């Protein structure tokens, strides 16, 4: 019924995820996970960050990881670097790394002056002070299209909620600077490091951007999930954007992750990749990802971290659609999470479960499906509407 | 920007939640949880179910629970009963129980013939066979408004995906039966016991119902969360419906729950009440619920179950909006889930955490907020746009 934007997805588990986990997780474990992720069909994977090991010991051995992993042709591997020293370190590993550059020169700042000071040791004012320089550089390079953006777009744990009006006013300031030099604005980025996104606010923000600047066709959202709003917000974004638009989204397998500066730690999280991509496939947005292999990665990550992560599809399994995925109609009770893994591990998981039926379950619907017929006919088809037993009244 | 429907919310933790948990959880624990839920502002609470203790031993002591709990005036307490014996048992406790009746005589059936056989020991055909009797009764009672509905509306773990076309055709069959006797259809119910909902399908279904039968103003959705789609689907429903519409939604604190018949056990879940209601409050849909007390209930439930539940707001805390909720801007690293509980337990939770700053964090924005001023002025206000430091270029 609806037409969706193009969606480009980036897996952040090795970066956003691992940066808030135990610093002693081994290089081998991280490399195994990265190699497994490479086999899922994911097109963009962040391998970690080149940052100070003093404050982020979780990334101390990033050099070993990028040396040891098996780059898969066709996959783009990037790493986060927050300053020129970090970029320089990353360059030593390119290839296999692609040095992450924004597709557009971008004027951006954090709406939360506190968070940017805590996280990167500079103020919002210092971010803004760089704007004229970014514009001048773009002019020198004769750049035709530029970007605008805000981080902490909808609110802050330190300053409270930001009105969409305020977000729009900041974006407008940025847009005006590009207008003044005649460079077209083609992209907007909105970040949410402190999990203040809601689908209603994301929708309103994107709608207003599109209404005000219809020439913007490129949208980037980096949403955190501390209040469980990342998937609903991503859906709202897909619903608001159009086929001519491109939406860049990030998330992590299992939904783990966060940063130590935001105040929510491991409770921050992101959209669980497996849940979000499984939704997209159902909507008809191709992801190219093998959900079964992705679930293997979540389970591997849970083994490494020694605890259950936040995602759901890895626990209940994907929605069975095809005959070979359908559950045994005569299966006994399934109660525990361990039993629920039968979708992957097989019927022995629920063996010995309570069996409450006096006779085996049968159903004419399942018989049809077993024969390769659809469960229901399309409207006005034969089944079940024209069966003898179908009540006419 | 948008106008939302009226939303009516029912807490299902004691029923959908507890029915898939350890049968040995004590009556006292359940009564304590129920009494705590009663103090949150929730208006509708399901206390459990009157079903066979043979197959649902978790509900064996429901009589003791309804005898011991402290009914709060203004709260509607209901219990599930699947047959006349169950209704009879429940009646013995009314009041305090309200005997749950659908507001409308309703023609409904499960789209999944397998699930209804597994769960209630009857077939879809047997459900349909009751339709003429329901219509006849409504005529006798001179009922003016009736309902239609489908359970397992979007798919089944045993039969696969159901097309929205098929759902609409079934609803149409039901609608036609009311049309034939001249009784107006005012309500539609859609259930999802096997977690096949997606926001796109929920939106399409509601949109098509509204388009086809604009006189339907009452909508009921019972969504499960095995694939993490319940909150996004609930949002999509709120987005699709209008202020003239009423939307009934169900969920459980912490998002726990499920049934042993669907094949996903405890991985089934529902929308976590605290996450969903916190979203609604942010959207301007009043819930009357104290989120802080609700989080107390989640923590209590986690203590009873001995494990972490699925919800997020109970881990990261609500989005801080008011001065007294804002985090200390000079707080050290927050990394673990235990440290993250500072939002409720106080700063001692993160005491001793890594402190990476050479000087205390300060910010002119926070200074403003401390003085009771807004973090940003409304568009075209003074701050920060007219500060000396604000870059004009």
XYZ file of C-alpha atoms in Angstrom:
786
model
C 0.000 0.000 0.000
C 2.772 2.433 0.871
C 5.945 3.196 -0.976
C 9.081 3.308 1.086
C 12.365 5.191 0.821
C 15.623 3.463 0.016
C 17.172 2.382 3.308
C 20.873 2.016 3.930
C 21.801 0.204 7.135
C 24.987 0.212 9.173
C 25.785 -2.381 11.856
C 27.322 -0.708 14.916
C 27.721 -3.664 17.306
C 31.521 -3.720 17.276
C 31.611 0.016 17.967
C 28.505 1.325 19.783
C 28.011 -2.107 21.291
C 31.467 -3.128 22.414
C 32.473 0.332 23.667
C 30.231 -0.074 26.718
C 31.126 -3.719 27.424
C 33.912 -5.357 29.403
C 37.289 -4.131 28.130
C 38.646 -7.644 28.567
C 36.563 -9.212 25.818
C 39.223 -10.862 23.703
C 40.390 -9.785 20.282
C 39.655 -13.302 19.045
C 36.043 -13.076 20.176
C 35.595 -9.730 18.473
C 37.236 -10.962 15.280
C 35.022 -14.075 15.251
C 31.936 -11.922 15.649
C 33.072 -9.514 12.953
C 33.803 -12.366 10.553
C 30.394 -13.899 11.252
C 28.689 -10.547 10.651
C 30.532 -10.301 7.333
C 28.787 -13.486 6.178
C 25.249 -12.278 6.913
C 24.841 -10.025 3.898
C 25.203 -6.792 5.873
C 26.705 -4.193 3.555
C 28.113 -1.756 6.105
C 29.861 -2.769 9.289
C 31.639 -0.536 11.783
C 34.614 -2.427 13.210
C 35.333 -0.196 16.207
C 36.848 3.183 16.921
C 40.290 4.750 16.965
C 40.013 6.683 20.192
C 42.048 7.177 23.342
C 42.582 3.808 25.062
C 42.818 5.726 28.304
C 39.089 6.500 28.374
C 37.904 3.759 26.032
C 39.991 0.706 26.925
C 37.421 -1.384 25.054
C 38.981 -0.088 21.831
C 42.606 -0.380 22.903
C 43.267 -3.362 20.630
C 41.423 -2.082 17.570
C 44.656 -2.344 15.547
C 44.790 -6.085 16.160
C 41.158 -6.499 15.176
C 41.526 -4.709 11.857
C 44.667 -6.733 11.176
C 43.160 -10.113 11.968
C 39.638 -10.042 10.570
C 38.713 -11.431 7.149
C 37.339 -8.628 5.012
C 34.526 -9.814 2.783
C 34.465 -8.358 -0.716
C 31.492 -6.063 -1.157
C 31.213 -5.164 2.513
C 32.198 -1.652 3.540
C 34.106 -1.595 6.814
C 34.488 1.672 8.652
C 35.813 2.834 11.997
C 34.932 5.832 14.095
C 37.571 8.489 14.644
C 36.805 11.638 16.596
C 39.922 13.646 15.729
C 42.777 13.869 13.215
C 44.967 11.535 15.264
C 42.251 8.888 15.062
C 41.794 9.351 11.322
C 45.527 9.004 10.845
C 45.579 5.742 12.805
C 42.649 4.404 10.760
C 44.319 5.285 7.455
C 47.057 2.784 8.192
C 44.411 0.072 7.736
C 42.771 1.350 4.572
C 42.130 -1.010 2.860
C 40.429 -3.018 4.274
C 38.912 -0.025 6.094
C 37.077 2.626 4.179
C 37.909 5.926 5.795
C 34.509 7.125 6.852
C 33.674 10.404 5.287
C 30.322 12.079 5.314
C 28.955 12.122 1.759
C 28.432 15.848 2.222
C 30.349 18.657 3.911
C 28.035 19.243 6.824
C 27.248 21.989 9.290
C 26.191 20.290 12.465
C 26.263 20.668 16.207
C 24.908 19.082 19.334
C 21.750 20.652 20.635
C 22.996 19.555 24.048
C 25.992 21.660 24.980
C 26.523 19.477 28.052
C 26.711 16.167 26.211
C 29.200 17.413 23.630
C 31.416 18.762 26.406
C 31.216 15.480 28.305
C 31.761 13.317 25.232
C 34.256 15.247 23.119
C 35.631 17.923 25.401
C 34.358 20.817 23.354
C 31.344 23.082 23.532
C 28.458 23.629 21.160
C 29.930 27.079 20.541
C 33.183 25.490 19.436
C 31.258 23.265 17.057
C 29.525 26.308 15.618
C 32.769 28.224 15.335
C 33.936 25.689 12.770
C 30.984 26.372 10.481
C 32.497 29.280 8.501
C 35.614 27.210 7.878
C 33.557 24.252 6.612
C 31.638 26.537 4.276
C 34.829 28.170 3.010
C 36.418 24.778 2.331
C 33.360 23.624 0.410
C 33.522 26.777 -1.690
C 37.195 26.230 -2.418
C 36.536 22.654 -3.478
C 33.621 23.826 -5.602
C 31.275 21.433 -3.785
C 27.738 21.438 -5.200
C 25.769 19.767 -2.415
C 26.067 20.096 1.329
C 24.439 18.843 4.503
C 23.002 20.136 7.738
C 22.413 18.316 10.984
C 21.902 18.262 14.716
C 22.904 15.755 17.321
C 20.783 15.216 20.442
C 17.955 16.463 18.267
C 15.007 15.717 20.512
C 16.293 16.036 24.022
C 19.023 15.566 26.568
C 19.442 13.847 29.901
C 21.138 17.041 31.115
C 18.974 19.780 29.586
C 15.596 18.121 29.070
C 13.382 17.963 26.022
C 14.148 20.009 22.908
C 11.161 21.276 20.978
C 11.051 20.412 17.284
C 10.728 24.181 16.791
C 14.203 24.618 18.282
C 15.631 21.833 16.135
C 14.147 23.466 13.047
C 15.550 26.863 13.998
C 19.056 25.442 14.360
C 18.787 23.600 11.059
C 17.593 26.819 9.478
C 20.664 28.699 10.741
C 22.834 26.064 9.109
C 20.789 26.053 5.922
C 21.036 29.835 5.654
C 24.818 29.676 5.730
C 24.838 27.355 2.714
C 22.214 29.504 1.003
C 24.387 32.569 1.403
C 27.153 30.992 -0.660
C 24.812 29.321 -3.119
C 25.527 25.715 -2.170
C 22.511 23.439 -2.305
C 21.569 21.556 0.861
C 20.823 17.934 -0.058
C 21.110 16.090 3.234
C 20.027 16.307 6.845
C 21.355 14.233 9.759
C 19.706 13.857 13.138
C 21.341 12.080 16.034
C 19.973 10.955 19.358
C 22.783 9.882 21.713
C 20.576 10.102 24.799
C 17.511 8.170 23.608
C 15.021 11.004 23.468
C 13.592 10.047 20.093
C 9.924 9.195 19.760
C 8.207 8.199 16.530
C 5.946 11.246 16.720
C 8.888 13.642 17.037
C 10.951 11.914 14.356
C 7.982 12.006 12.030
C 7.285 15.657 12.756
C 10.940 16.597 12.265
C 11.283 14.813 8.941
C 7.942 16.071 7.730
C 8.867 19.653 8.495
C 12.272 19.309 6.837
C 10.652 17.882 3.708
C 7.999 20.562 3.695
C 10.472 23.404 4.140
C 13.286 22.084 1.947
C 11.821 19.642 -0.583
C 15.175 19.376 -2.355
C 16.599 17.444 0.612
C 16.463 13.772 -0.376
C 19.081 12.298 1.927
C 18.333 11.631 5.583
C 20.498 10.122 8.274
C 19.167 9.006 11.644
C 21.294 7.675 14.483
C 18.800 6.591 17.121
C 19.399 5.175 20.570
C 16.934 2.966 22.341
C 17.047 3.678 26.083
C 13.298 4.315 26.069
C 12.462 1.609 23.500
C 11.569 4.092 20.780
C 14.224 3.339 18.143
C 12.292 0.818 16.046
C 9.031 2.753 16.166
C 10.958 5.917 15.250
C 12.694 4.167 12.358
C 9.320 2.961 11.121
C 7.902 6.471 11.420
C 10.831 7.715 9.330
C 10.230 5.102 6.623
C 6.559 6.037 6.655
C 7.292 9.753 6.264
C 9.968 9.562 3.579
C 9.337 8.728 -0.053
C 10.855 6.477 -2.721
C 12.980 9.370 -3.978
C 14.519 9.653 -0.514
C 17.400 7.737 1.003
C 17.351 6.946 4.708
C 20.534 5.949 6.514
C 19.953 4.038 9.735
C 22.246 2.503 12.352
C 21.723 -0.188 14.943
C 23.404 -3.086 16.716
C 22.810 -6.822 16.749
C 20.913 -7.661 19.902
C 20.305 -3.960 20.479
C 23.238 -3.563 22.882
C 25.433 -0.512 23.219
C 25.672 2.987 24.537
C 28.279 5.386 25.766
C 29.525 6.094 29.273
C 28.927 9.848 28.901
C 25.165 9.898 28.360
C 24.194 8.656 31.812
C 22.367 5.479 30.758
C 25.305 3.131 30.145
C 24.304 -0.286 28.867
C 20.649 0.664 29.228
C 21.088 2.960 26.207
C 21.123 0.429 23.385
C 20.153 0.869 19.769
C 17.519 -0.722 17.547
C 18.284 -4.462 17.435
C 19.503 -5.034 13.877
C 17.757 -8.392 13.538
C 14.389 -6.976 14.617
C 14.626 -3.892 12.419
C 15.806 -5.700 9.283
C 13.211 -8.437 9.774
C 10.554 -5.716 9.816
C 11.970 -4.140 6.675
C 11.954 -7.440 4.782
C 8.302 -7.888 5.711
C 7.571 -4.402 4.369
C 9.230 -5.260 1.082
C 12.360 -3.206 1.695
C 15.199 -5.479 0.602
C 18.071 -5.838 3.070
C 20.103 -8.620 1.468
C 20.616 -10.054 4.937
C 20.178 -13.698 5.935
C 18.161 -13.417 9.147
C 19.191 -16.889 10.243
C 22.877 -16.027 10.054
C 22.169 -12.750 11.811
C 20.551 -14.637 14.688
C 23.676 -16.819 14.863
C 25.632 -13.604 15.366
C 23.307 -12.438 18.148
C 23.689 -15.767 19.916
C 27.451 -15.579 19.474
C 27.459 -12.063 20.917
C 25.348 -13.224 23.858
C 27.864 -15.983 24.466
C 30.721 -13.494 24.402
C 28.976 -11.037 26.706
C 27.645 -13.775 28.956
C 24.127 -12.417 29.033
C 20.939 -12.083 27.034
C 20.788 -9.027 24.782
C 17.699 -6.904 24.103
C 16.505 -8.138 20.697
C 13.416 -10.288 20.256
C 13.648 -12.062 16.892
C 16.679 -13.963 18.183
C 14.493 -15.370 20.984
C 11.183 -16.097 19.236
C 12.621 -16.649 15.786
C 11.494 -14.973 12.583
C 7.830 -14.993 11.562
C 7.497 -18.360 9.807
C 6.242 -17.757 6.292
C 7.277 -20.766 4.259
C 6.291 -24.391 4.762
C 9.695 -25.496 5.974
C 9.644 -22.787 8.672
C 6.171 -23.571 10.023
C 5.969 -25.058 13.499
C 4.753 -28.596 14.127
C 1.013 -28.194 14.705
C 1.094 -31.007 17.232
C 3.996 -29.677 19.291
C 3.679 -29.778 23.092
C 3.757 -26.710 25.335
C 6.606 -24.304 24.701
C 7.225 -22.245 27.834
C 10.857 -21.313 28.494
C 13.229 -19.250 26.369
C 15.352 -22.364 25.966
C 12.389 -24.315 24.577
C 11.558 -21.387 22.303
C 14.859 -21.831 20.458
C 13.338 -24.841 18.654
C 12.912 -22.552 15.646
C 16.621 -23.014 15.101
C 17.749 -25.911 17.259
C 14.898 -28.256 16.374
C 12.097 -30.154 18.154
C 14.383 -31.707 20.762
C 14.238 -28.323 22.517
C 10.644 -28.905 23.588
C 10.800 -32.664 23.931
C 9.071 -33.791 27.116
C 6.986 -30.610 27.285
C 3.400 -30.872 28.525
C 1.131 -32.413 25.878
C -2.484 -31.532 26.660
C -4.267 -33.096 23.686
C -6.222 -36.342 23.690
C -5.860 -36.640 19.945
C -3.286 -35.163 17.587
C -4.084 -31.700 16.251
C -5.176 -31.640 12.613
C -6.450 -28.836 10.412
C -7.700 -28.622 6.826
C -5.787 -25.357 6.519
C -2.493 -26.982 7.313
C -3.318 -29.787 4.880
C -3.664 -27.176 2.159
C -0.423 -25.475 3.052
C 1.369 -28.828 3.096
C 0.177 -29.321 -0.487
C 1.639 -25.989 -1.509
C -1.706 -24.181 -1.640
C -2.158 -20.767 0.006
C -3.625 -20.755 3.536
C -6.439 -18.529 2.284
C -7.391 -17.937 -1.285
C -7.233 -14.391 -2.475
C -10.515 -12.569 -2.015
C -13.342 -14.319 -3.854
C -11.313 -17.480 -4.256
C -12.651 -20.890 -3.347
C -11.250 -21.434 0.103
C -12.643 -21.359 2.718
C -15.556 -19.354 1.423
C -17.052 -22.071 -0.764
C -16.530 -25.026 1.527
C -19.641 -26.866 2.646
C -18.889 -26.030 6.224
C -18.339 -22.334 5.709
C -21.328 -20.620 7.324
C -23.316 -18.717 4.775
C -25.164 -17.027 7.607
C 1.118 18.299 14.784
C -1.081 15.211 14.666
C -4.308 14.518 16.448
C -4.558 11.195 18.166
C -7.420 8.847 18.976
C -8.613 8.246 22.500
C -6.600 5.347 23.900
C -7.832 2.942 26.533
C -5.153 0.723 28.066
C -5.400 -2.585 29.897
C -2.573 -4.054 31.983
C -2.251 -7.807 31.353
C 0.783 -8.699 33.497
C -1.102 -10.792 36.047
C -2.782 -12.737 33.255
C -0.767 -12.816 29.996
C 2.399 -12.387 32.006
C 1.990 -14.784 34.901
C 0.369 -17.565 32.843
C 3.738 -18.406 31.259
C 5.798 -18.077 34.455
C 6.637 -20.497 37.243
C 3.429 -21.904 38.728
C 5.003 -21.684 42.164
C 5.114 -17.902 42.314
C 3.315 -17.224 45.563
C -0.127 -15.752 45.992
C 1.403 -13.125 48.273
C 3.821 -12.012 45.565
C 1.035 -11.738 43.023
C -1.198 -9.845 45.438
C 1.638 -7.432 46.281
C 2.229 -6.785 42.603
C -1.473 -6.326 41.928
C -1.811 -3.905 44.824
C 1.209 -1.934 43.617
C -0.223 -1.772 40.100
C -3.467 -0.453 41.567
C -1.575 2.565 42.923
C -0.007 3.576 39.592
C -3.059 5.198 38.050
C -3.763 2.331 35.648
C -7.495 2.232 35.026
C -7.883 -1.339 33.818
C -6.081 -4.310 35.301
C -6.581 -7.979 34.490
C -6.055 -9.999 37.670
C -5.678 -13.442 36.091
C -7.864 -16.079 34.509
C -10.427 -18.622 35.607
C -9.248 -21.575 33.577
C -8.455 -25.230 34.151
C -5.695 -25.558 36.760
C -4.747 -28.793 35.074
C -3.272 -27.036 32.029
C -2.689 -23.622 33.573
C -1.431 -24.325 37.094
C -0.204 -20.718 37.188
C -3.850 -19.693 37.682
C -4.777 -22.410 40.154
C -4.935 -19.992 43.090
C -6.755 -17.169 41.322
C -9.551 -17.405 43.924
C -7.118 -16.546 46.699
C -5.721 -13.625 44.740
C -9.107 -12.044 44.097
C -9.979 -12.557 47.746
C -6.813 -11.036 49.155
C -6.016 -8.051 46.960
C -7.031 -4.487 47.820
C -9.340 -3.177 45.126
C -8.743 0.497 44.445
C -11.839 2.579 43.783
C -11.932 3.728 40.188
C -9.887 0.830 38.859
C -11.673 -1.784 36.769
C -10.497 -5.303 37.563
C -11.304 -8.082 35.155
C -10.405 -11.732 34.724
C -10.272 -13.888 31.648
C -12.704 -16.774 31.356
C -12.813 -18.957 28.268
C -16.064 -20.808 28.952
C -19.257 -20.629 30.995
C -17.693 -22.503 33.906
C -14.984 -19.852 34.089
C -17.486 -17.002 33.936
C -19.459 -18.617 36.720
C -16.360 -18.888 38.906
C -15.498 -15.244 38.234
C -19.002 -14.055 39.116
C -18.483 -15.213 42.672
C -15.948 -12.393 43.005
C -17.933 -9.611 41.399
C -17.418 -7.104 42.937
C -14.497 -6.449 43.108
C -14.242 -8.049 39.660
C -16.082 -6.583 36.752
C -17.278 -9.464 34.638
C -15.552 -8.760 31.381
C -18.009 -8.346 28.601
C -17.261 -7.108 25.153
C -18.952 -3.730 24.684
C -20.488 -5.166 21.534
C -21.912 -8.532 20.495
C -19.166 -9.599 18.147
C -18.699 -11.999 15.279
C -15.118 -13.127 15.415
C -12.891 -16.079 14.687
C -9.260 -17.036 14.559
C -7.710 -16.803 11.144
C -5.462 -19.628 12.327
C -7.524 -22.777 12.622
C -4.523 -24.542 14.186
C -3.976 -22.055 17.002
C -7.618 -22.005 18.055
C -7.638 -25.808 18.156
C -4.447 -25.884 20.202
C -5.533 -23.126 22.557
C -9.253 -23.663 23.068
C -9.932 -27.118 21.698
C -12.277 -25.961 18.980
C -11.945 -25.240 15.294
C -12.375 -22.069 13.302
C -15.451 -23.715 11.810
C -16.914 -24.142 15.283
C -16.267 -20.472 15.959
C -18.069 -19.563 12.755
C -20.946 -21.882 13.528
C -21.790 -19.699 16.500
C -22.210 -16.595 14.358
C -25.910 -17.064 13.459
C -26.718 -17.587 17.128
C -24.863 -14.399 18.123
C -26.743 -12.435 15.474
C -30.076 -13.900 16.547
C -29.404 -13.036 20.195
C -28.502 -9.466 19.268
C -31.742 -9.162 17.329
C -33.747 -10.495 20.259
C -32.104 -8.017 22.603
C -32.707 -5.233 20.094
C -29.001 -4.378 20.068
C -28.174 -1.352 17.918
C -24.421 -1.688 17.480
C -22.281 -4.741 16.947
C -18.680 -5.709 16.369
C -16.558 -7.784 14.038
C -13.092 -9.171 14.567
C -10.345 -11.627 13.785
C -7.720 -13.194 15.954
C -4.293 -14.109 14.540
C -5.026 -11.373 12.041
C -1.650 -11.101 10.353
C -0.149 -14.532 10.512
C 0.434 -17.779 12.316
C 3.394 -19.835 13.421
C 1.551 -22.872 12.033
C 0.075 -21.547 8.773
C 2.350 -18.656 7.834
C 1.531 -15.092 6.896
C -2.054 -13.969 6.298
C -2.553 -11.336 3.643
C -4.457 -8.222 4.699
C -6.736 -9.074 1.762
C -7.729 -12.292 3.537
C -8.285 -10.472 6.817
C -10.513 -7.970 5.045
C -12.493 -10.718 3.328
C -13.196 -12.431 6.639
C -14.206 -9.154 8.265
C -16.463 -8.502 5.304
C -18.208 -11.859 5.771
C -18.898 -10.896 9.370
C -19.968 -7.387 8.449
C -22.401 -8.731 5.850
C -24.141 -10.844 8.463
C -24.850 -7.769 10.587
C -25.865 -5.825 7.488
C -28.417 -8.472 6.601
C -30.268 -7.919 9.862
C -29.779 -4.162 9.866
C -27.490 -3.932 12.891
C -24.792 -1.297 12.600
C -21.181 -2.413 12.952
C -19.382 0.029 15.254
C -16.316 -1.886 16.372
C -13.515 -4.036 15.025
C -11.090 -6.169 17.052
C -7.821 -7.600 15.798
C -5.726 -9.989 17.813
C -2.214 -11.266 17.299
C -1.467 -14.191 19.639
C 1.555 -15.322 17.622
C 3.389 -12.000 17.189
C 2.934 -11.546 13.457
C 1.965 -7.893 13.668
C 4.047 -5.265 11.919
C 3.334 -1.545 11.943
C 2.870 -1.543 8.169
C 0.268 -4.316 8.299
C -1.560 -2.852 11.294
C -1.671 0.507 9.570
C -2.897 -0.991 6.312
C -5.566 -3.036 8.098
C -6.927 -0.111 10.083
C -6.766 2.205 7.106
C -8.742 -0.216 4.968
C -11.332 -0.776 7.689
C -11.789 2.980 8.081
C -11.987 3.487 4.354
C -14.522 0.709 3.832
C -16.625 1.246 6.952
C -16.184 4.840 8.126
C -18.882 4.365 10.754
C -16.559 2.086 12.739
C -15.082 4.249 15.500
C -14.036 1.624 18.015
C -10.878 -0.410 17.529
C -9.328 -3.060 19.718
C -5.812 -4.391 19.228
C -4.255 -7.196 21.242
C -0.659 -7.343 20.047
C 2.119 -9.708 21.042
C 5.759 -8.817 20.812
C 7.778 -11.906 19.868
C 9.280 -10.020 16.928
C 9.515 -6.650 18.705
C 6.763 -5.054 16.642
C 4.127 -4.322 19.298
C 5.125 -0.754 20.164
C 5.739 0.279 16.566
C 2.399 -1.304 15.616
C 0.609 0.505 18.441
C 2.152 3.765 17.269
C 1.081 3.042 13.692
C -2.456 2.485 14.984
C -2.478 5.787 16.879
C -1.158 7.488 13.756
C -3.866 5.984 11.549
C -6.859 6.537 13.804
C -8.486 9.882 14.489
C -9.728 11.833 17.492
C -13.249 10.503 16.922
C -11.890 6.969 17.276
C -11.243 4.937 20.393
C -8.333 2.523 20.457
C -8.169 -0.236 23.061
C -4.677 -1.581 23.662
C -3.229 -4.238 25.964
C 0.261 -4.866 27.273
C 2.216 -6.047 30.296
C 4.633 -4.352 32.664
C 8.136 -5.299 31.609
C 6.738 -6.770 28.395
C 6.639 -10.332 29.722
C 4.059 -12.949 28.875
C 2.843 -15.358 26.281
C 1.009 -18.624 26.066
C 2.308 -22.182 25.903
C 0.255 -22.959 22.777
C 1.741 -20.463 20.327
C 5.208 -22.001 20.148
C 7.202 -19.015 21.433
C 6.653 -19.357 25.182
C 8.228 -16.565 27.227
C 9.747 -15.131 24.061
C 6.246 -14.008 23.054
C 5.792 -10.995 25.315
C 3.632 -7.937 24.830
C 4.367 -4.227 24.553
C 6.018 -3.189 27.843
C 3.388 -1.034 29.535
C 5.927 1.446 30.909
C 7.517 2.017 27.494
C 4.216 2.360 25.662
C 2.575 4.686 28.194
C 5.729 6.802 28.436
C 5.546 7.249 24.669
C 1.882 8.193 24.846
C 2.497 10.820 27.524
C 5.179 12.359 25.321
C 2.700 12.466 22.440
C 0.182 14.282 24.597
C -2.134 11.310 25.069
C -2.984 11.367 28.763
C -2.591 8.060 30.604
C -3.101 9.135 34.206
C -0.259 6.813 35.155
C 2.669 7.665 37.436
C 5.637 6.323 35.461
C 7.796 6.222 38.563
C 5.354 3.963 40.384
C 5.030 1.850 37.261
C 8.796 1.329 37.220
C 8.577 0.258 40.873
C 6.126 -2.402 39.721
C 8.474 -3.585 36.959
C 11.321 -3.876 39.442
C 9.043 -5.727 41.842
C 8.017 -8.108 39.050
C 11.666 -8.664 38.138
C 12.365 -9.498 41.756
C 9.498 -11.985 41.811
C 10.517 -13.622 38.538
C 14.201 -13.521 39.398
C 15.240 -12.107 36.053
C 15.313 -8.951 33.976
C 12.189 -8.335 31.908
C 12.089 -6.888 28.382
C 11.126 -3.243 28.945
C 13.590 -0.375 28.560
C 12.243 2.635 30.466
C 12.654 0.673 33.700
C 16.384 0.361 32.937
C 17.288 3.789 31.515
C 14.601 5.733 33.325
C 12.099 8.111 31.767
C 13.274 10.925 29.495
C 14.170 13.669 31.992
C 12.130 16.748 31.180
C 11.964 18.785 34.359
C 14.827 20.315 36.322
C 14.554 17.912 39.224
C 14.836 14.940 36.836
C 17.904 16.175 34.942
C 21.136 14.268 35.453
C 24.150 15.803 37.186
C 26.172 17.322 34.341
C 29.377 16.450 36.142
C 28.547 12.801 36.803
C 31.267 10.208 36.166
C 30.981 7.377 33.656
C 27.795 5.360 33.844
C 28.388 1.931 32.323
C 26.495 -0.942 33.945
C 22.749 -1.473 34.265
C 23.179 -1.217 38.014
C 24.838 2.204 37.683
C 22.102 3.262 35.272
C 19.489 2.933 38.022
C 20.752 6.237 39.473
C 17.686 7.859 37.900
C 15.737 6.346 40.762
C 18.228 5.190 43.376
C 20.385 8.315 43.333
C 24.022 9.277 42.647
C 25.478 6.637 44.961
C 24.809 4.171 42.139
C 27.633 5.610 40.061
C 29.899 6.660 42.894
C 33.494 5.688 42.163
C 32.862 5.550 38.420
C 35.607 6.759 36.077
C 35.852 10.557 36.070
C 37.673 11.686 32.926
C 37.465 15.465 33.297
C 40.264 17.781 34.403
C 37.785 20.451 35.359
C 34.124 20.190 36.282
C 31.695 20.345 33.366
C 29.794 23.625 33.085
C 27.404 24.936 30.461
C 25.540 28.208 29.943
C 22.542 26.152 28.825
C 22.351 24.310 32.101
C 22.729 27.612 33.957
C 19.640 28.854 32.157
C 17.659 25.736 32.918
C 18.682 25.956 36.578
C 17.195 29.449 36.627
C 13.913 28.158 35.256
C 14.477 29.464 31.736
C 13.870 27.228 28.699
C 16.925 25.440 27.245
C 16.233 27.133 23.914
C 14.018 30.087 23.308
C 11.151 29.563 20.956
C 12.067 30.388 17.376
C 13.250 33.987 17.051
C 13.770 34.326 20.764
C 16.946 35.674 22.301
C 18.833 32.527 23.174
C 21.224 31.344 21.847
C 20.685 33.212 18.608
C 21.495 36.672 19.919
C 24.422 35.773 22.148
C 27.744 37.383 21.317
C 29.269 33.991 20.723
C 26.583 32.699 18.412
C 28.171 32.551 14.947
C 26.424 34.874 12.562
C 28.216 33.154 9.710
